[in-house]
Amino acid sequence: MSLVVPSPDVSAAPPSRRRWLLAFGAGLLLAAAWGSVVQTQFNLSAVTGLGVAVDAATRLRTTLQDLVFFGPIYAGLVLAAWLPAFALAGWVARRYPAGRIGLFAWAAGIGLVVAVRIADAVAPMPVLIYATRTWDGLLWMQLGSMVGGGLFAALTRSASRAAAAGRG
């Protein structure tokens, strides 16, 4: 007799869970791509500030390379920021559903700033991500996280309203 263990089938997940996961992935992908592009452009701006010419082809190639190689690392940082931030935002949003999108957007933005500053505190170099060395760069990266968090909340809004209607 052999034991057959069924493999998990993502398509068998309940629609609300699948929708939640897709929305989370979309928001995370947007925030990670945004942050990657921002950090690339800040780095290239610093290079041009040293008098090195950076043509459009080099700028595009570098941006694409950073999306592939830095993007996943930054996505991990965003994920670490979002998990506790979204848990808190979800808890508050159940009590104040009208502010759900704003709650998730602000939670994503504040969570990112906290995660970046914690990473900077433990990193051996002065800052982990060069763009976050200045408030301008940090705020541009925070904005991307906020847009991603808002996207997540918007894409899951009707599902959360339906769940709330079913409870009461």
JSON list of C-alpha atoms in Angstrom, two decimals:
[
{"chain": "A", "resi": 1, "resn": "MET", "atom": "CA", "xyz": [0.00, 0.00, 0.00]},
{"chain": "A", "resi": 2, "resn": "SER", "atom": "CA", "xyz": [1.38, 3.39, -0.91]},
{"chain": "A", "resi": 3, "resn": "LEU", "atom": "CA", "xyz": [0.50, 6.71, 0.56]},
{"chain": "A", "resi": 4, "resn": "VAL", "atom": "CA", "xyz": [-0.52, 9.31, -1.98]},
{"chain": "A", "resi": 5, "resn": "VAL", "atom": "CA", "xyz": [-0.26, 12.90, -0.84]},
{"chain": "A", "resi": 6, "resn": "PRO", "atom": "CA", "xyz": [-2.11, 15.32, -3.07]},
{"chain": "A", "resi": 7, "resn": "SER", "atom": "CA", "xyz": [-0.10, 18.32, -4.16]},
{"chain": "A", "resi": 8, "resn": "PRO", "atom": "CA", "xyz": [-1.52, 21.72, -3.29]},
{"chain": "A", "resi": 9, "resn": "ASP", "atom": "CA", "xyz": [-3.52, 23.15, -6.15]},
{"chain": "A", "resi": 10, "resn": "VAL", "atom": "CA", "xyz": [-3.60, 26.95, -6.15]},
{"chain": "A", "resi": 11, "resn": "SER", "atom": "CA", "xyz": [-6.52, 26.93, -8.59]},
{"chain": "A", "resi": 12, "resn": "ALA", "atom": "CA", "xyz": [-8.54, 24.98, -6.00]},
{"chain": "A", "resi": 13, "resn": "ALA", "atom": "CA", "xyz": [-8.19, 27.83, -3.49]},
{"chain": "A", "resi": 14, "resn": "PRO", "atom": "CA", "xyz": [-11.40, 29.68, -2.71]},
{"chain": "A", "resi": 15, "resn": "PRO", "atom": "CA", "xyz": [-11.94, 32.60, -5.09]},
{"chain": "A", "resi": 16, "resn": "SER", "atom": "CA", "xyz": [-11.58, 35.17, -2.29]},
{"chain": "A", "resi": 17, "resn": "ARG", "atom": "CA", "xyz": [-8.22, 33.70, -1.24]},
{"chain": "A", "resi": 18, "resn": "ARG", "atom": "CA", "xyz": [-7.00, 33.54, -4.83]},
{"chain": "A", "resi": 19, "resn": "ARG", "atom": "CA", "xyz": [-8.14, 37.10, -5.41]},
{"chain": "A", "resi": 20, "resn": "TRP", "atom": "CA", "xyz": [-6.41, 38.23, -2.21]},
{"chain": "A", "resi": 21, "resn": "LEU", "atom": "CA", "xyz": [-3.15, 36.51, -3.22]},
{"chain": "A", "resi": 22, "resn": "LEU", "atom": "CA", "xyz": [-3.26, 37.96, -6.75]},
{"chain": "A", "resi": 23, "resn": "ALA", "atom": "CA", "xyz": [-3.99, 41.44, -5.39]},
{"chain": "A", "resi": 24, "resn": "PHE", "atom": "CA", "xyz": [-1.18, 41.13, -2.86]},
{"chain": "A", "resi": 25, "resn": "GLY", "atom": "CA", "xyz": [1.20, 39.95, -5.59]},
{"chain": "A", "resi": 26, "resn": "ALA", "atom": "CA", "xyz": [0.16, 42.78, -7.91]},
{"chain": "A", "resi": 27, "resn": "GLY", "atom": "CA", "xyz": [0.67, 45.41, -5.21]},
{"chain": "A", "resi": 28, "resn": "LEU", "atom": "CA", "xyz": [4.01, 43.91, -4.16]},
{"chain": "A", "resi": 29, "resn": "LEU", "atom": "CA", "xyz": [5.21, 43.69, -7.76]},
{"chain": "A", "resi": 30, "resn": "LEU", "atom": "CA", "xyz": [4.25, 47.32, -8.38]},
{"chain": "A", "resi": 31, "resn": "ALA", "atom": "CA", "xyz": [5.96, 48.54, -5.20]},
{"chain": "A", "resi": 32, "resn": "ALA", "atom": "CA", "xyz": [9.11, 46.48, -5.86]},
{"chain": "A", "resi": 33, "resn": "ALA", "atom": "CA", "xyz": [9.37, 47.59, -9.48]},
{"chain": "A", "resi": 34, "resn": "TRP", "atom": "CA", "xyz": [8.77, 51.24, -8.53]},
{"chain": "A", "resi": 35, "resn": "GLY", "atom": "CA", "xyz": [11.41, 51.11, -5.79]},
{"chain": "A", "resi": 36, "resn": "SER", "atom": "CA", "xyz": [13.90, 49.39, -8.05]},
{"chain": "A", "resi": 37, "resn": "VAL", "atom": "CA", "xyz": [13.49, 52.01, -10.76]},
{"chain": "A", "resi": 38, "resn": "VAL", "atom": "CA", "xyz": [13.73, 54.84, -8.21]},
{"chain": "A", "resi": 39, "resn": "GLN", "atom": "CA", "xyz": [16.95, 53.50, -6.69]},
{"chain": "A", "resi": 40, "resn": "THR", "atom": "CA", "xyz": [18.46, 52.99, -10.15]},
{"chain": "A", "resi": 41, "resn": "GLN", "atom": "CA", "xyz": [17.69, 56.54, -11.21]},
{"chain": "A", "resi": 42, "resn": "PHE", "atom": "CA", "xyz": [19.07, 57.98, -7.94]},
{"chain": "A", "resi": 43, "resn": "ASN", "atom": "CA", "xyz": [22.26, 55.95, -8.42]},
{"chain": "A", "resi": 44, "resn": "LEU", "atom": "CA", "xyz": [22.64, 57.07, -12.03]},
{"chain": "A", "resi": 45, "resn": "SER", "atom": "CA", "xyz": [21.99, 60.66, -10.99]},
{"chain": "A", "resi": 46, "resn": "ALA", "atom": "CA", "xyz": [24.84, 60.39, -8.47]},
{"chain": "A", "resi": 47, "resn": "VAL", "atom": "CA", "xyz": [27.12, 59.01, -11.20]},
{"chain": "A", "resi": 48, "resn": "THR", "atom": "CA", "xyz": [26.24, 61.86, -13.56]},
{"chain": "A", "resi": 49, "resn": "GLY", "atom": "CA", "xyz": [26.87, 64.27, -10.67]},
{"chain": "A", "resi": 50, "resn": "LEU", "atom": "CA", "xyz": [30.46, 63.03, -10.73]},
{"chain": "A", "resi": 51, "resn": "GLY", "atom": "CA", "xyz": [30.75, 64.14, -14.35]},
{"chain": "A", "resi": 52, "resn": "VAL", "atom": "CA", "xyz": [30.19, 60.74, -15.99]},
{"chain": "A", "resi": 53, "resn": "ALA", "atom": "CA", "xyz": [27.89, 60.85, -18.99]},
{"chain": "A", "resi": 54, "resn": "VAL", "atom": "CA", "xyz": [25.10, 58.25, -18.89]},
{"chain": "A", "resi": 55, "resn": "ASP", "atom": "CA", "xyz": [23.28, 57.88, -22.21]},
{"chain": "A", "resi": 56, "resn": "ALA", "atom": "CA", "xyz": [19.68, 56.71, -22.58]},
{"chain": "A", "resi": 57, "resn": "ALA", "atom": "CA", "xyz": [20.67, 53.19, -23.65]},
{"chain": "A", "resi": 58, "resn": "THR", "atom": "CA", "xyz": [22.87, 52.72, -20.57]},
{"chain": "A", "resi": 59, "resn": "ARG", "atom": "CA", "xyz": [20.13, 54.17, -18.36]},
{"chain": "A", "resi": 60, "resn": "LEU", "atom": "CA", "xyz": [17.56, 51.74, -19.82]},
{"chain": "A", "resi": 61, "resn": "ARG", "atom": "CA", "xyz": [19.89, 48.73, -19.63]},
{"chain": "A", "resi": 62, "resn": "THR", "atom": "CA", "xyz": [20.84, 49.52, -16.04]},
{"chain": "A", "resi": 63, "resn": "THR", "atom": "CA", "xyz": [17.19, 49.98, -15.07]},
{"chain": "A", "resi": 64, "resn": "LEU", "atom": "CA", "xyz": [16.24, 46.61, -16.58]},
{"chain": "A", "resi": 65, "resn": "GLN", "atom": "CA", "xyz": [19.19, 44.88, -14.90]},
{"chain": "A", "resi": 66, "resn": "ASP", "atom": "CA", "xyz": [18.22, 46.36, -11.55]},
{"chain": "A", "resi": 67, "resn": "LEU", "atom": "CA", "xyz": [14.62, 45.23, -12.03]},
{"chain": "A", "resi": 68, "resn": "VAL", "atom": "CA", "xyz": [15.90, 41.67, -12.52]},
{"chain": "A", "resi": 69, "resn": "PHE", "atom": "CA", "xyz": [18.64, 41.59, -9.86]},
{"chain": "A", "resi": 70, "resn": "PHE", "atom": "CA", "xyz": [17.75, 44.22, -7.24]},
{"chain": "A", "resi": 71, "resn": "GLY", "atom": "CA", "xyz": [13.96, 44.00, -7.64]},
{"chain": "A", "resi": 72, "resn": "PRO", "atom": "CA", "xyz": [13.57, 40.61, -5.93]},
{"chain": "A", "resi": 73, "resn": "ILE", "atom": "CA", "xyz": [15.78, 41.67, -3.02]},
{"chain": "A", "resi": 74, "resn": "TYR", "atom": "CA", "xyz": [13.80, 44.86, -2.60]},
{"chain": "A", "resi": 75, "resn": "ALA", "atom": "CA", "xyz": [10.55, 42.87, -2.88]},
{"chain": "A", "resi": 76, "resn": "GLY", "atom": "CA", "xyz": [11.72, 40.90, 0.16]},
{"chain": "A", "resi": 77, "resn": "LEU", "atom": "CA", "xyz": [12.21, 44.13, 2.09]},
{"chain": "A", "resi": 78, "resn": "VAL", "atom": "CA", "xyz": [8.77, 45.38, 1.01]},
{"chain": "A", "resi": 79, "resn": "LEU", "atom": "CA", "xyz": [7.24, 42.04, 2.02]},
{"chain": "A", "resi": 80, "resn": "ALA", "atom": "CA", "xyz": [8.88, 42.26, 5.45]},
{"chain": "A", "resi": 81, "resn": "ALA", "atom": "CA", "xyz": [7.48, 45.78, 5.79]},
{"chain": "A", "resi": 82, "resn": "TRP", "atom": "CA", "xyz": [3.99, 44.91, 4.58]},
{"chain": "A", "resi": 83, "resn": "LEU", "atom": "CA", "xyz": [3.25, 41.81, 6.66]},
{"chain": "A", "resi": 84, "resn": "PRO", "atom": "CA", "xyz": [2.98, 43.56, 10.04]},
{"chain": "A", "resi": 85, "resn": "ALA", "atom": "CA", "xyz": [1.73, 46.80, 8.48]},
{"chain": "A", "resi": 86, "resn": "PHE", "atom": "CA", "xyz": [-1.08, 45.04, 6.59]},
{"chain": "A", "resi": 87, "resn": "ALA", "atom": "CA", "xyz": [-2.04, 43.00, 9.65]},
{"chain": "A", "resi": 88, "resn": "LEU", "atom": "CA", "xyz": [-2.56, 46.24, 11.56]},
{"chain": "A", "resi": 89, "resn": "ALA", "atom": "CA", "xyz": [-4.28, 47.97, 8.62]},
{"chain": "A", "resi": 90, "resn": "GLY", "atom": "CA", "xyz": [-6.63, 45.01, 8.17]},
{"chain": "A", "resi": 91, "resn": "TRP", "atom": "CA", "xyz": [-7.54, 45.06, 11.84]},
{"chain": "A", "resi": 92, "resn": "VAL", "atom": "CA", "xyz": [-8.27, 48.81, 11.75]},
{"chain": "A", "resi": 93, "resn": "ALA", "atom": "CA", "xyz": [-10.09, 48.55, 8.39]},
{"chain": "A", "resi": 94, "resn": "ARG", "atom": "CA", "xyz": [-12.57, 46.04, 9.85]},
{"chain": "A", "resi": 95, "resn": "ARG", "atom": "CA", "xyz": [-13.62, 48.77, 12.27]},
{"chain": "A", "resi": 96, "resn": "TYR", "atom": "CA", "xyz": [-13.44, 51.66, 9.75]},
{"chain": "A", "resi": 97, "resn": "PRO", "atom": "CA", "xyz": [-14.10, 50.11, 6.32]},
{"chain": "A", "resi": 98, "resn": "ALA", "atom": "CA", "xyz": [-14.64, 53.48, 4.62]},
{"chain": "A", "resi": 99, "resn": "GLY", "atom": "CA", "xyz": [-10.96, 54.33, 5.04]},
{"chain": "A", "resi": 100, "resn": "ARG", "atom": "CA", "xyz": [-9.65, 50.94, 3.88]},
{"chain": "A", "resi": 101, "resn": "ILE", "atom": "CA", "xyz": [-7.66, 52.06, 0.82]},
{"chain": "A", "resi": 102, "resn": "GLY", "atom": "CA", "xyz": [-6.04, 54.94, 2.68]},
{"chain": "A", "resi": 103, "resn": "LEU", "atom": "CA", "xyz": [-5.26, 52.72, 5.66]},
{"chain": "A", "resi": 104, "resn": "PHE", "atom": "CA", "xyz": [-3.48, 50.13, 3.53]},
{"chain": "A", "resi": 105, "resn": "ALA", "atom": "CA", "xyz": [-1.67, 52.80, 1.51]},
{"chain": "A", "resi": 106, "resn": "TRP", "atom": "CA", "xyz": [-0.38, 54.58, 4.61]},
{"chain": "A", "resi": 107, "resn": "ALA", "atom": "CA", "xyz": [0.44, 51.29, 6.35]},
{"chain": "A", "resi": 108, "resn": "ALA", "atom": "CA", "xyz": [2.49, 50.23, 3.32]},
{"chain": "A", "resi": 109, "resn": "GLY", "atom": "CA", "xyz": [4.33, 53.55, 3.21]},
{"chain": "A", "resi": 110, "resn": "ILE", "atom": "CA", "xyz": [5.05, 53.81, 6.92]},
{"chain": "A", "resi": 111, "resn": "GLY", "atom": "CA", "xyz": [5.96, 50.13, 7.09]},
{"chain": "A", "resi": 112, "resn": "LEU", "atom": "CA", "xyz": [8.49, 50.59, 4.29]},
{"chain": "A", "resi": 113, "resn": "VAL", "atom": "CA", "xyz": [10.18, 53.55, 5.97]},
{"chain": "A", "resi": 114, "resn": "VAL", "atom": "CA", "xyz": [10.44, 51.60, 9.23]},
{"chain": "A", "resi": 115, "resn": "ALA", "atom": "CA", "xyz": [11.83, 48.52, 7.43]},
{"chain": "A", "resi": 116, "resn": "VAL", "atom": "CA", "xyz": [14.39, 50.61, 5.51]},
{"chain": "A", "resi": 117, "resn": "ARG", "atom": "CA", "xyz": [15.56, 52.36, 8.67]},
{"chain": "A", "resi": 118, "resn": "ILE", "atom": "CA", "xyz": [15.86, 49.02, 10.51]},
{"chain": "A", "resi": 119, "resn": "ALA", "atom": "CA", "xyz": [17.82, 47.57, 7.57]},
{"chain": "A", "resi": 120, "resn": "ASP", "atom": "CA", "xyz": [20.08, 50.64, 7.60]},
{"chain": "A", "resi": 121, "resn": "ALA", "atom": "CA", "xyz": [20.69, 50.20, 11.33]},
{"chain": "A", "resi": 122, "resn": "VAL", "atom": "CA", "xyz": [21.91, 46.61, 10.92]},
{"chain": "A", "resi": 123, "resn": "ALA", "atom": "CA", "xyz": [23.65, 46.92, 7.54]},
{"chain": "A", "resi": 124, "resn": "PRO", "atom": "CA", "xyz": [27.44, 47.21, 7.62]},
{"chain": "A", "resi": 125, "resn": "MET", "atom": "CA", "xyz": [27.35, 50.16, 5.21]},
{"chain": "A", "resi": 126, "resn": "PRO", "atom": "CA", "xyz": [25.80, 53.56, 6.09]},
{"chain": "A", "resi": 127, "resn": "VAL", "atom": "CA", "xyz": [22.63, 52.78, 4.10]},
{"chain": "A", "resi": 128, "resn": "LEU", "atom": "CA", "xyz": [21.42, 49.58, 2.47]},
{"chain": "A", "resi": 129, "resn": "ILE", "atom": "CA", "xyz": [19.77, 51.36, -0.46]},
{"chain": "A", "resi": 130, "resn": "TYR", "atom": "CA", "xyz": [21.56, 54.45, -1.78]},
{"chain": "A", "resi": 131, "resn": "ALA", "atom": "CA", "xyz": [18.34, 56.22, -2.78]},
{"chain": "A", "resi": 132, "resn": "THR", "atom": "CA", "xyz": [17.14, 56.15, 0.83]},
{"chain": "A", "resi": 133, "resn": "ARG", "atom": "CA", "xyz": [20.17, 58.13, 1.96]},
{"chain": "A", "resi": 134, "resn": "THR", "atom": "CA", "xyz": [18.18, 61.34, 1.41]},
{"chain": "A", "resi": 135, "resn": "TRP", "atom": "CA", "xyz": [14.60, 62.17, 2.34]},
{"chain": "A", "resi": 136, "resn": "ASP", "atom": "CA", "xyz": [13.80, 62.77, -1.35]},
{"chain": "A", "resi": 137, "resn": "GLY", "atom": "CA", "xyz": [14.80, 59.23, -2.28]},
{"chain": "A", "resi": 138, "resn": "LEU", "atom": "CA", "xyz": [13.13, 57.67, 0.73]},
{"chain": "A", "resi": 139, "resn": "LEU", "atom": "CA", "xyz": [9.89, 59.52, 0.05]},
{"chain": "A", "resi": 140, "resn": "TRP", "atom": "CA", "xyz": [9.90, 58.45, -3.63]},
{"chain": "A", "resi": 141, "resn": "MET", "atom": "CA", "xyz": [10.34, 54.83, -2.54]},
{"chain": "A", "resi": 142, "resn": "GLN", "atom": "CA", "xyz": [7.67, 55.27, 0.13]},
{"chain": "A", "resi": 143, "resn": "LEU", "atom": "CA", "xyz": [5.28, 56.61, -2.50]},
{"chain": "A", "resi": 144, "resn": "GLY", "atom": "CA", "xyz": [5.74, 53.43, -4.56]},
{"chain": "A", "resi": 145, "resn": "SER", "atom": "CA", "xyz": [4.97, 51.32, -1.51]},
{"chain": "A", "resi": 146, "resn": "MET", "atom": "CA", "xyz": [1.87, 53.42, -0.83]},
{"chain": "A", "resi": 147, "resn": "VAL", "atom": "CA", "xyz": [0.64, 53.01, -4.41]},
{"chain": "A", "resi": 148, "resn": "GLY", "atom": "CA", "xyz": [1.20, 49.25, -4.15]},
{"chain": "A", "resi": 149, "resn": "GLY", "atom": "CA", "xyz": [-0.62, 49.09, -0.82]},
{"chain": "A", "resi": 150, "resn": "GLY", "atom": "CA", "xyz": [-3.49, 51.15, -2.23]},
{"chain": "A", "resi": 151, "resn": "LEU", "atom": "CA", "xyz": [-3.68, 48.86, -5.26]},
{"chain": "A", "resi": 152, "resn": "PHE", "atom": "CA", "xyz": [-3.94, 45.83, -2.98]},
{"chain": "A", "resi": 153, "resn": "ALA", "atom": "CA", "xyz": [-6.74, 47.46, -0.98]},
{"chain": "A", "resi": 154, "resn": "ALA", "atom": "CA", "xyz": [-8.61, 48.56, -4.11]},
{"chain": "A", "resi": 155, "resn": "LEU", "atom": "CA", "xyz": [-8.38, 45.12, -5.71]},
{"chain": "A", "resi": 156, "resn": "THR", "atom": "CA", "xyz": [-9.66, 43.40, -2.56]},
{"chain": "A", "resi": 157, "resn": "ARG", "atom": "CA", "xyz": [-12.23, 46.03, -1.60]},
{"chain": "A", "resi": 158, "resn": "SER", "atom": "CA", "xyz": [-15.38, 44.41, -2.96]},
{"chain": "A", "resi": 159, "resn": "ALA", "atom": "CA", "xyz": [-14.34, 41.01, -1.57]},
{"chain": "A", "resi": 160, "resn": "SER", "atom": "CA", "xyz": [-13.89, 42.52, 1.89]},
{"chain": "A", "resi": 161, "resn": "ARG", "atom": "CA", "xyz": [-17.24, 44.33, 1.64]},
{"chain": "A", "resi": 162, "resn": "ALA", "atom": "CA", "xyz": [-18.96, 41.06, 0.72]},
{"chain": "A", "resi": 163, "resn": "ALA", "atom": "CA", "xyz": [-17.29, 39.30, 3.65]},
{"chain": "A", "resi": 164, "resn": "ALA", "atom": "CA", "xyz": [-18.32, 42.12, 6.00]},
{"chain": "A", "resi": 165, "resn": "ALA", "atom": "CA", "xyz": [-21.91, 41.95, 4.73]},
{"chain": "A", "resi": 166, "resn": "GLY", "atom": "CA", "xyz": [-21.97, 38.21, 5.38]},
{"chain": "A", "resi": 167, "resn": "ARG", "atom": "CA", "xyz": [-20.89, 38.73, 9.01]},
{"chain": "A", "resi": 168, "resn": "GLY", "atom": "CA", "xyz": [-23.54, 41.17, 10.02]}
]
